mmCIF file of C-alpha atoms in Angstrom:
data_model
loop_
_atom_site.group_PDB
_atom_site.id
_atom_site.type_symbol
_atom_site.label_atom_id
_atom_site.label_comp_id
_atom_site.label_asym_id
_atom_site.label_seq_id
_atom_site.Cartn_x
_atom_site.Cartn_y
_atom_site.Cartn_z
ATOM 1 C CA UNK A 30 -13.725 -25.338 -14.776
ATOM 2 C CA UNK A 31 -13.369 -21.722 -15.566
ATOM 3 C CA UNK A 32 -13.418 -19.318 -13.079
ATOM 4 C CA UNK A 33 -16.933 -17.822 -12.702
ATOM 5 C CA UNK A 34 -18.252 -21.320 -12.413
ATOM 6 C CA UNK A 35 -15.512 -22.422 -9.711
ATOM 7 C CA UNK A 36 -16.642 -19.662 -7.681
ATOM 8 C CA UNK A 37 -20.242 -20.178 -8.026
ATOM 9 C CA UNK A 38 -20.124 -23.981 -6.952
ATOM 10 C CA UNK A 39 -17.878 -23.567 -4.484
ATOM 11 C CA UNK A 40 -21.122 -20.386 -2.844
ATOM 12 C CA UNK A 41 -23.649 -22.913 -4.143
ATOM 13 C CA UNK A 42 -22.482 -25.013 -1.204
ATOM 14 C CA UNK A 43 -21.882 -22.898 0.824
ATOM 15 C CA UNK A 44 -18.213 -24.094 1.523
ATOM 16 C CA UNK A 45 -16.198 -21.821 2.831
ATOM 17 C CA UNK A 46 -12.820 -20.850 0.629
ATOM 18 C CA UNK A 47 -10.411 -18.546 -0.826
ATOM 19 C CA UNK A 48 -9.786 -17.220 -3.439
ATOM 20 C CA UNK A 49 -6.912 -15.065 -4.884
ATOM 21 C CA UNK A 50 -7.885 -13.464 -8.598
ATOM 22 C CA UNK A 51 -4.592 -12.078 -10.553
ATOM 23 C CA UNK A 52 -5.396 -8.176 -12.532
ATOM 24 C CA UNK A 53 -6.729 -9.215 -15.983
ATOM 25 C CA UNK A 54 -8.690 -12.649 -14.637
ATOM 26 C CA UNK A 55 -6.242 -14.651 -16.565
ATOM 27 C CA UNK A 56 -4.941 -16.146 -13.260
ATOM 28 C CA UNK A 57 -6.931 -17.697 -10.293
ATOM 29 C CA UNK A 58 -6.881 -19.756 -7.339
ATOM 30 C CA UNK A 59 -9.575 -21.284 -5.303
ATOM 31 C CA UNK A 60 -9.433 -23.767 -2.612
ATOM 32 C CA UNK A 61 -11.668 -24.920 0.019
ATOM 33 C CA UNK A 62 -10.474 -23.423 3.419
ATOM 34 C CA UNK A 63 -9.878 -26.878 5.097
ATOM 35 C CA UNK A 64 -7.411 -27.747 2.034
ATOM 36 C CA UNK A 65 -5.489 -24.891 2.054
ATOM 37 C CA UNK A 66 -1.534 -25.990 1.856
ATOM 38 C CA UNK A 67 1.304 -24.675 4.496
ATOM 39 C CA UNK A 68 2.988 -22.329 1.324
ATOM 40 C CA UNK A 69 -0.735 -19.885 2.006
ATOM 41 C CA UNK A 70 -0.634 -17.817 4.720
ATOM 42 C CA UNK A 71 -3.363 -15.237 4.980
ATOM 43 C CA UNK A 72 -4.984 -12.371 7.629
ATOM 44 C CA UNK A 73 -8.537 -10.559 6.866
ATOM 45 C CA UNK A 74 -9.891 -7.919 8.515
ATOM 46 C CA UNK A 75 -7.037 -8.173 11.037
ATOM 47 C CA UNK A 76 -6.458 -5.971 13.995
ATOM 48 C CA UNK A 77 -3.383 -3.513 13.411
ATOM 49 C CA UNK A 78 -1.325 -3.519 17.305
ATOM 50 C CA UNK A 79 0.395 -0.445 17.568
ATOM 51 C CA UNK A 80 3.932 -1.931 18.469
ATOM 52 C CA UNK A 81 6.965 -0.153 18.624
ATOM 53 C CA UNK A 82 8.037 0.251 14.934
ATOM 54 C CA UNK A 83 10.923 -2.012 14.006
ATOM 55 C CA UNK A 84 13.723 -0.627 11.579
ATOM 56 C CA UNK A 85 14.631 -2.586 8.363
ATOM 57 C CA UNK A 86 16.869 -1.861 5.752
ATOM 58 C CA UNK A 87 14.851 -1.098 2.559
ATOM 59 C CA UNK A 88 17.257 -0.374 -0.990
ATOM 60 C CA UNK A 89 14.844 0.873 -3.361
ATOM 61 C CA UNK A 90 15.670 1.068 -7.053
ATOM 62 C CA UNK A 91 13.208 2.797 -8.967
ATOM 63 C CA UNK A 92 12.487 3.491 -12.756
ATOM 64 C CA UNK A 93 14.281 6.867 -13.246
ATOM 65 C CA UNK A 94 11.789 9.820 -13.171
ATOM 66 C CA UNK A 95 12.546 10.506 -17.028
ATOM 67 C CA UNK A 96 11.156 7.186 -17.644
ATOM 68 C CA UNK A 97 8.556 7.964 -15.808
ATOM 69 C CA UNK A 98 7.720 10.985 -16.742
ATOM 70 C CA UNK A 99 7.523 9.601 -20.536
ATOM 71 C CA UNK A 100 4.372 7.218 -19.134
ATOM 72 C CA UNK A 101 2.907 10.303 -17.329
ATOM 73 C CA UNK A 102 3.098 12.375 -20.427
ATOM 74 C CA UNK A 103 1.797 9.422 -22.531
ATOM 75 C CA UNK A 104 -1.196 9.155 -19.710
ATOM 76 C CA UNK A 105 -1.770 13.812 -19.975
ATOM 77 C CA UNK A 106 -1.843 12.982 -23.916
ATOM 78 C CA UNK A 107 -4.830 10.386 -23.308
ATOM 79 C CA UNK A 108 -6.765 12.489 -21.421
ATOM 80 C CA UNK A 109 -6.409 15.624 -23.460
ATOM 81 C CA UNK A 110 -8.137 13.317 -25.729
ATOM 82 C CA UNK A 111 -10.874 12.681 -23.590
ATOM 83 C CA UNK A 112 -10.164 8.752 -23.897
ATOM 84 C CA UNK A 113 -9.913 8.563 -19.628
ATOM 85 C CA UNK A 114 -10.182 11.000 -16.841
ATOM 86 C CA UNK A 115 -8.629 9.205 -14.015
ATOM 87 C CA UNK A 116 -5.983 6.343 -14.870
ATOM 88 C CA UNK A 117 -4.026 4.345 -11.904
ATOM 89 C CA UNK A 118 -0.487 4.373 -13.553
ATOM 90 C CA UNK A 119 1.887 1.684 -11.715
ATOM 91 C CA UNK A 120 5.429 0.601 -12.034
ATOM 92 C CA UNK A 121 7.721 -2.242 -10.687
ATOM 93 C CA UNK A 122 10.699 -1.409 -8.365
ATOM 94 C CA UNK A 123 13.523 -3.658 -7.545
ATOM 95 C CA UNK A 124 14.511 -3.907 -3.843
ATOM 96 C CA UNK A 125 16.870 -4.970 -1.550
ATOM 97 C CA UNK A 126 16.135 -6.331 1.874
ATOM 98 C CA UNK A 127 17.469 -9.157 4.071
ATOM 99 C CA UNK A 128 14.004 -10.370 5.466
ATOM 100 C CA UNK A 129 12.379 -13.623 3.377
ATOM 101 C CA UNK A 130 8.735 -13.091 2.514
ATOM 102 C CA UNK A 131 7.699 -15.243 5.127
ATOM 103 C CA UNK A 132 9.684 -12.527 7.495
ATOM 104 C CA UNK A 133 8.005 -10.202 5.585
ATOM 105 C CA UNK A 134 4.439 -11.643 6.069
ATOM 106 C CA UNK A 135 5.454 -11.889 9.523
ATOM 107 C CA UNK A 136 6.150 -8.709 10.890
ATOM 108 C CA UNK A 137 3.792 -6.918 8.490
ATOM 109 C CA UNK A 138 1.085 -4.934 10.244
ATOM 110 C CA UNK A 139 -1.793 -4.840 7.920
ATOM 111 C CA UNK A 140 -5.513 -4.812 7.572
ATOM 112 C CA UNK A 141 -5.247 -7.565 4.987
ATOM 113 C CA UNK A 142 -2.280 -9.884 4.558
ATOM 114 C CA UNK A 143 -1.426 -12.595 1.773
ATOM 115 C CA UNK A 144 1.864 -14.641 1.746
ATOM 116 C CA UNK A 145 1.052 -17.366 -1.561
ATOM 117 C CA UNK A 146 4.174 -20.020 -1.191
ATOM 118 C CA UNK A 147 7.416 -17.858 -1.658
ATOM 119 C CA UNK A 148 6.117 -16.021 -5.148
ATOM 120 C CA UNK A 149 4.548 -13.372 -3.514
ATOM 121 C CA UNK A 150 3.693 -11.149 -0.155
ATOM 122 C CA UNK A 151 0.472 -8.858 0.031
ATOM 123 C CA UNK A 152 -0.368 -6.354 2.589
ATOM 124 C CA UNK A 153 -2.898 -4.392 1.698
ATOM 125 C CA UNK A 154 -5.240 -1.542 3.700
ATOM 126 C CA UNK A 155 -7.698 -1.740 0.707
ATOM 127 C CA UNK A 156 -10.941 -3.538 1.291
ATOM 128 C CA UNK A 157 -12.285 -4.623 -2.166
ATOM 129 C CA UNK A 158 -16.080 -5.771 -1.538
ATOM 130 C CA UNK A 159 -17.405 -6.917 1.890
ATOM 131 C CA UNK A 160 -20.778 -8.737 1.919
ATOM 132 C CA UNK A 161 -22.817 -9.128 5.211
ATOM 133 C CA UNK A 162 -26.796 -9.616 5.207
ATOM 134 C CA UNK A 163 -27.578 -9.570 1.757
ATOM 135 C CA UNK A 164 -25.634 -6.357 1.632
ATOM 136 C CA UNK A 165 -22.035 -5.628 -0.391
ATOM 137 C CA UNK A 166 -20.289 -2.816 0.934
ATOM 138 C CA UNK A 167 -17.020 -1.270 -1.272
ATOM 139 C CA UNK A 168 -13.821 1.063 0.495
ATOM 140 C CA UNK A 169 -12.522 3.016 -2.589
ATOM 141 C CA UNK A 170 -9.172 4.724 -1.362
ATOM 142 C CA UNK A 171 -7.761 7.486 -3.496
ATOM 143 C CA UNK A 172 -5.694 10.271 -2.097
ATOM 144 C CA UNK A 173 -2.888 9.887 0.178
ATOM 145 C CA UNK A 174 -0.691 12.689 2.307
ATOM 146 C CA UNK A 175 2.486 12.417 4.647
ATOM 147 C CA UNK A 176 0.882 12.412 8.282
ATOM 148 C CA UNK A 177 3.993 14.865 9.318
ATOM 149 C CA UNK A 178 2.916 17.688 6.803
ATOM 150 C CA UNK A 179 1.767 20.331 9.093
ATOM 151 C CA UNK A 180 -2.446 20.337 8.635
ATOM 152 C CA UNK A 181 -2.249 17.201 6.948
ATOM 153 C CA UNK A 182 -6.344 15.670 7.171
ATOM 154 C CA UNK A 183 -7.147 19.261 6.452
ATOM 155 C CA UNK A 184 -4.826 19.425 3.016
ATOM 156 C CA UNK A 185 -5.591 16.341 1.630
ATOM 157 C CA UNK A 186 -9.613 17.219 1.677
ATOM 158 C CA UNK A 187 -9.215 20.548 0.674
ATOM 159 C CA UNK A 188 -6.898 19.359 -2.745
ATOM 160 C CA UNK A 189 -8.986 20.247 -5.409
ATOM 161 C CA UNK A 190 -6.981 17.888 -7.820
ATOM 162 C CA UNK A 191 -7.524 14.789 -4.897
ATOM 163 C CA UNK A 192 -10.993 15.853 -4.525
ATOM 164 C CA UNK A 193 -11.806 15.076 -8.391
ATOM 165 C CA UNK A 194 -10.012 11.791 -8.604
ATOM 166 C CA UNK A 195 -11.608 10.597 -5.324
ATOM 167 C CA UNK A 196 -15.054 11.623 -6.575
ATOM 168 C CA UNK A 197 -14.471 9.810 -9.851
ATOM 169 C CA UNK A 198 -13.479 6.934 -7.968
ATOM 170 C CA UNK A 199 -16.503 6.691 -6.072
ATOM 171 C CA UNK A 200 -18.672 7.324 -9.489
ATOM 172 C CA UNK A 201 -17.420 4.527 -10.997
ATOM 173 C CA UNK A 202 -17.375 2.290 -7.897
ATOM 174 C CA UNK A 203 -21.370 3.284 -7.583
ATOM 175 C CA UNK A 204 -21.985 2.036 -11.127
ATOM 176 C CA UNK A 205 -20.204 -1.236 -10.092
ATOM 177 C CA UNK A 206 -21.972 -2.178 -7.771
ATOM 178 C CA UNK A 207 -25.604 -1.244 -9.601
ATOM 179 C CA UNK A 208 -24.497 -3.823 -12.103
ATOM 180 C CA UNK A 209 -24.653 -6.513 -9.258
ATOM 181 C CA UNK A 210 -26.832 -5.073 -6.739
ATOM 182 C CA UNK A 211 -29.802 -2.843 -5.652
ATOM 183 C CA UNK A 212 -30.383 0.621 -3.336
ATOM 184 C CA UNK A 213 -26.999 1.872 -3.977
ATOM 185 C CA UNK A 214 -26.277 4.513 -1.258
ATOM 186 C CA UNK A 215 -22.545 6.410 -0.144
ATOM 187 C CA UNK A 216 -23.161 6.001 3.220
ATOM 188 C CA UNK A 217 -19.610 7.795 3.695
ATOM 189 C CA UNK A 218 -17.790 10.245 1.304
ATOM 190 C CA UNK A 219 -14.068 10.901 2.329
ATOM 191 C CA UNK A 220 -13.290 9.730 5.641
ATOM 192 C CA UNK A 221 -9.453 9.395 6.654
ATOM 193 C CA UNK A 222 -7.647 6.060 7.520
ATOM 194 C CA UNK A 223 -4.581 5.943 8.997
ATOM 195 C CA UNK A 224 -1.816 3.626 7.443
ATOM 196 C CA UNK A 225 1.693 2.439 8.797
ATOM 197 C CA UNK A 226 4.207 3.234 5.865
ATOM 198 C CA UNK A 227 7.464 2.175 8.001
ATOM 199 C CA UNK A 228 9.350 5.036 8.836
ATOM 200 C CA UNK A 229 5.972 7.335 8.309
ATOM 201 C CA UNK A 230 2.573 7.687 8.766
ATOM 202 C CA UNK A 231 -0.105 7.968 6.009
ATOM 203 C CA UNK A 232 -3.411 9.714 5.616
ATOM 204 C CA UNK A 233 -5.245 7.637 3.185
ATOM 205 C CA UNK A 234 -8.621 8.914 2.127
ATOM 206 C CA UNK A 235 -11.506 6.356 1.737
ATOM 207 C CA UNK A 236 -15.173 6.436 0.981
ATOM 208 C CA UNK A 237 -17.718 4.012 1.757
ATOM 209 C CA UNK A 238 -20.638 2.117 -0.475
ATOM 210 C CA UNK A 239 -22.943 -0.250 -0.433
ATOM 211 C CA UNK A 240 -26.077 -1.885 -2.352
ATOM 212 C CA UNK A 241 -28.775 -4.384 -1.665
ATOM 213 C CA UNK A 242 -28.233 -8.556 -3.447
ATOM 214 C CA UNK A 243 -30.692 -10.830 -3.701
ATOM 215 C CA UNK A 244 -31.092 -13.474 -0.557
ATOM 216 C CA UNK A 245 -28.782 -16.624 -2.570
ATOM 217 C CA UNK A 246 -26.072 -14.095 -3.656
ATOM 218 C CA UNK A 247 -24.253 -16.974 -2.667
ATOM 219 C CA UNK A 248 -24.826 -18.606 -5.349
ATOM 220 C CA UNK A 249 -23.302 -16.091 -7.587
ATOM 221 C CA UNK A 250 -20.547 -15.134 -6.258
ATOM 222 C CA UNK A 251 -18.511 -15.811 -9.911
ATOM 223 C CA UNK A 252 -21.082 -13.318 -11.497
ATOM 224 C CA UNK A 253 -20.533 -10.740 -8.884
ATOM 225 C CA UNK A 254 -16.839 -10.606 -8.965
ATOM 226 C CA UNK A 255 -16.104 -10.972 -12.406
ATOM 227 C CA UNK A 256 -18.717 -8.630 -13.229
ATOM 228 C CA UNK A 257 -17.028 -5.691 -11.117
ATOM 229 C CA UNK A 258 -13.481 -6.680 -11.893
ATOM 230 C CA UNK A 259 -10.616 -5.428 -12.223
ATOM 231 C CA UNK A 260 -11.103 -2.970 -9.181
ATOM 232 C CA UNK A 261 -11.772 0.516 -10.295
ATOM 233 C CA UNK A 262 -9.319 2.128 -7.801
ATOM 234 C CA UNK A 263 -6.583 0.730 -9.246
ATOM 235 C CA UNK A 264 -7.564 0.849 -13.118
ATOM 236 C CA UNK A 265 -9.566 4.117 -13.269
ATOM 237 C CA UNK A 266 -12.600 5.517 -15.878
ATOM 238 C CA UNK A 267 -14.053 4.706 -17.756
ATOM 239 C CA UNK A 268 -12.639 1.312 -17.018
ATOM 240 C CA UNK A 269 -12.016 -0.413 -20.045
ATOM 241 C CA UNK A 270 -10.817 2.021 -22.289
ATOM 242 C CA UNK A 271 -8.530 2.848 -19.435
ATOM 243 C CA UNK A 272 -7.216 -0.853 -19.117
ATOM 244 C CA UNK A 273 -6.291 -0.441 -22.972
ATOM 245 C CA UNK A 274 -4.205 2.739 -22.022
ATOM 246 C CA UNK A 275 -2.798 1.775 -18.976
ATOM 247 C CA UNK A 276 -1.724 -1.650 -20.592
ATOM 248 C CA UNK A 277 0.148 0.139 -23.639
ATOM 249 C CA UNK A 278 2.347 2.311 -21.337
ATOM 250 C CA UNK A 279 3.242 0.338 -18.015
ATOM 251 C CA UNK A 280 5.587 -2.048 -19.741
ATOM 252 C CA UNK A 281 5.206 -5.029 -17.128
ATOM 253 C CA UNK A 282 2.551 -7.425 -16.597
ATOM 254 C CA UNK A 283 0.697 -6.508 -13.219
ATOM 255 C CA UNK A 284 -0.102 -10.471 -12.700
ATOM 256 C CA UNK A 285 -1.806 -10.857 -9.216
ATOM 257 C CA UNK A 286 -0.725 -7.010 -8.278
ATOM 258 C CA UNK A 287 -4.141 -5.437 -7.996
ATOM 259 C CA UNK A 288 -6.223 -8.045 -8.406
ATOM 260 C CA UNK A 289 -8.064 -9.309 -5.186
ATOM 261 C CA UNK A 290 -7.885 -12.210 -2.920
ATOM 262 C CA UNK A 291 -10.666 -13.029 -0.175
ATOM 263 C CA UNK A 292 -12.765 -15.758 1.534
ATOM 264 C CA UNK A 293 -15.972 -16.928 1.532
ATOM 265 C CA UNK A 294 -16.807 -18.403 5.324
ATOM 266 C CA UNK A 295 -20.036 -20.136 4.083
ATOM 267 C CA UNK A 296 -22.022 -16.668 5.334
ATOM 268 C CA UNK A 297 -20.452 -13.974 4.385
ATOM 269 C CA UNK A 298 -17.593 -12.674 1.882
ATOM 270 C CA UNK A 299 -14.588 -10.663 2.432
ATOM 271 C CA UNK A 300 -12.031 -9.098 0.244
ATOM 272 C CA UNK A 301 -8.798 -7.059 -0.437
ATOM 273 C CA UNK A 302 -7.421 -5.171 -3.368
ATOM 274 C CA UNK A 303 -3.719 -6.509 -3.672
ATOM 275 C CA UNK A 304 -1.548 -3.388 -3.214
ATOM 276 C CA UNK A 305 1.102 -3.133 -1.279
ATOM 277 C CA UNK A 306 2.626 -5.861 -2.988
ATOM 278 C CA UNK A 307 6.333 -7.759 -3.446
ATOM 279 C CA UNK A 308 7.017 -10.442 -5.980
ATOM 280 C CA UNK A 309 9.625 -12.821 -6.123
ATOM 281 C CA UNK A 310 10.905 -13.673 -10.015
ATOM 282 C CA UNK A 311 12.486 -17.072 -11.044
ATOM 283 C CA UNK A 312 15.800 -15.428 -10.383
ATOM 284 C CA UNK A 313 15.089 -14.869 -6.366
ATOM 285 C CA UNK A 314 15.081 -11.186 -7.436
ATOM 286 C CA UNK A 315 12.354 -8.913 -5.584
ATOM 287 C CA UNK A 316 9.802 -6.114 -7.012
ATOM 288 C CA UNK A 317 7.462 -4.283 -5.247
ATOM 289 C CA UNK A 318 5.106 -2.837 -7.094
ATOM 290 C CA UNK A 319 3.548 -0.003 -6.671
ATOM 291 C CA UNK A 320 1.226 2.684 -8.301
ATOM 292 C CA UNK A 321 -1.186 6.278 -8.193
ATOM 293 C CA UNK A 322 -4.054 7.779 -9.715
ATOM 294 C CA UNK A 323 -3.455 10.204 -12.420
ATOM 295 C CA UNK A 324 -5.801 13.348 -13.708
ATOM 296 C CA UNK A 325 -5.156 16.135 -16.161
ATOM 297 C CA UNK A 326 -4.321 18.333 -12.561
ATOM 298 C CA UNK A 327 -1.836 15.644 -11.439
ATOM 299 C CA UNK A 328 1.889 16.841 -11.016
ATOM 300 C CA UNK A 329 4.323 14.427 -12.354
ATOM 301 C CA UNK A 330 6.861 15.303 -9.338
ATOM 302 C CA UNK A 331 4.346 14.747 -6.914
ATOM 303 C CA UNK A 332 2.785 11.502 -8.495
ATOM 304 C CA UNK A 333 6.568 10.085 -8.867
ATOM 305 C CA UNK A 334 7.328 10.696 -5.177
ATOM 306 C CA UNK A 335 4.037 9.245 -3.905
ATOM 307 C CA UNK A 336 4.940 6.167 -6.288
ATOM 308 C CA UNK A 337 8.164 5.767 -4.327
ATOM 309 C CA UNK A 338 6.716 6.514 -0.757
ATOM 310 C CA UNK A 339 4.158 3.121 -1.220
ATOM 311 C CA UNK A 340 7.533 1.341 -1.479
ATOM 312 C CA UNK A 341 7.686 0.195 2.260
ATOM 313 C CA UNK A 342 7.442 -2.240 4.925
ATOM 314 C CA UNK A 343 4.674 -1.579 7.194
ATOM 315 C CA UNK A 344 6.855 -2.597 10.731
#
């Protein structure tokens, strides 16, 4: 059973479940909450507890910043074209750590939280789509700033350069959502969410939409998410010409990096866009991948250090 129908039977009966959808849709699984095996661990919505931060060893070895700069320029080239205007360029880094995933999964302090069998850890602060009363509600977060810089909140939302990608963003969010729903509103446009980046503090900033679904949504929950995927945060606009771009130049496969994962309870749906994310290969190896929004006013120094400050472990 492909996957639109999989997720439609399984909100048919109202069963609750989760599922865990990889970038491109090529990749899914669903299981019934009550089946899920020991190798799945998983947190939604979860509480962050300020604790006192713990310290761990994190070797990061990053594509150089020529190489990178060679994608960048590729992505400038694209959008002097006028084929995109806001692309989400990632890149895989190898790492060294002594923790296991599970250790990992553990001590991560995270809105949203994934550990699937020892292939991969997830722990994101990115809500995908949350549905509640016949209502769907989507978190777009674009634009992120060291907590430490002096005036931080008031730099980030007076960028010009993160004002444009955020609003483009949220454009293309709000036509995502008017494919699947009704009454689309911003009920909040650039708010500021704190996140736990190890050894700093980030200001991510976030906006907030919803729209109206008919009463047995339920019932098509395939439609709904493979209509609005992949996410546009993390692929950018207009999305599919933008997928063809970002697919020419990343060199890697993304897999289940930036795709969602979320459950069903039998009433209502919640969801997480997978960033913040480390992969285990066949060779016990670890990547964590990682990635940023790029416009024609982007600065390839900056965008290559904010690549390598979402390398961390959120203790």
């Amino acid at each position: 059973m492909n996957l639109k129908k999989q997720l439609n039977r399984y909100g048919s009966l109202k069963e609750p479940f989760l599922f865990i959808i990889s970038y491109d849709l090529s990749r899914f699984y669903i299981k019934p909450l009550k089946d899920l095996p020991c190798g799945i661990k998983l947190e939604v919505e979860n509480k962050i507890e300020s604790k006192k931060r713990v310290k761990k060893e994190l070797k990061k070895y990053p594509l150089s910043f020529e190489k990178y700069k060679e994608k960048f320029d590729f992505i400038q080239e694209h959008i002097k074209r006028g084929n995109s205007y806001l692309l989400n360029l990632t890149a895989k880094t190898e790492i060294k750590t002594d923790l296991s995933l599970d250790e990992i999964y553990q001590k991560a302090k995270s809105k949203y939280k994934l550990k699937f069998f020892d292939d991969f850890v997830c722990f994101s602060p990115e809500t995908f789509i949350k549905i509640e009363n016949n209502k769907i509600f989507t978190f777009p977060m674009k634009g992120t700033i060291d907590n430490k810089i002096s005036n931080a909140k008031d730099k980030i939302l007076a960028n010009e350069k993160e004002m444009a990608e955020h609003t483009m963003v949220v454009d293309l969010l709000r036509n995502d959502l008017g494919i699947v729903s009704n009454k689309i509103r911003v009920e909040k446009f650039r708010y500021i969410d704190k996140i736990n980046a190890g050894n700093k503090e980030l200001l991510q900033v976030s906006s907030k939409i919803s729209g109206v679904l008919d009463k047995n949504w339920n019932e098509k929950i395939g439609d709904i998410l493979t209509s609005i995927l992949p996410a546009g945060s993390i692929t950018g606009t207009p999305k599919k010409r933008t997928v063809d771009i970002l697919k020419k130049i990343e060199g890697y496969d993304r897999e289940f990096y930036s795709g969602v994962f979320g459950v069903y309870d039998g009433e209502n749906l919640n969801s997480a866009v997978m960033i913040r994310f480390i992969q285990k290969d066949e060779k016990g190896n670890l990547f964590y991948k990682s990635g940023g929004g790029i416009t024609c006013d982007s600065d390839v120094n900056q965008e290559y250090e904010e690549l390598l400050d979402k390398v961390y472990l959120p203790f």
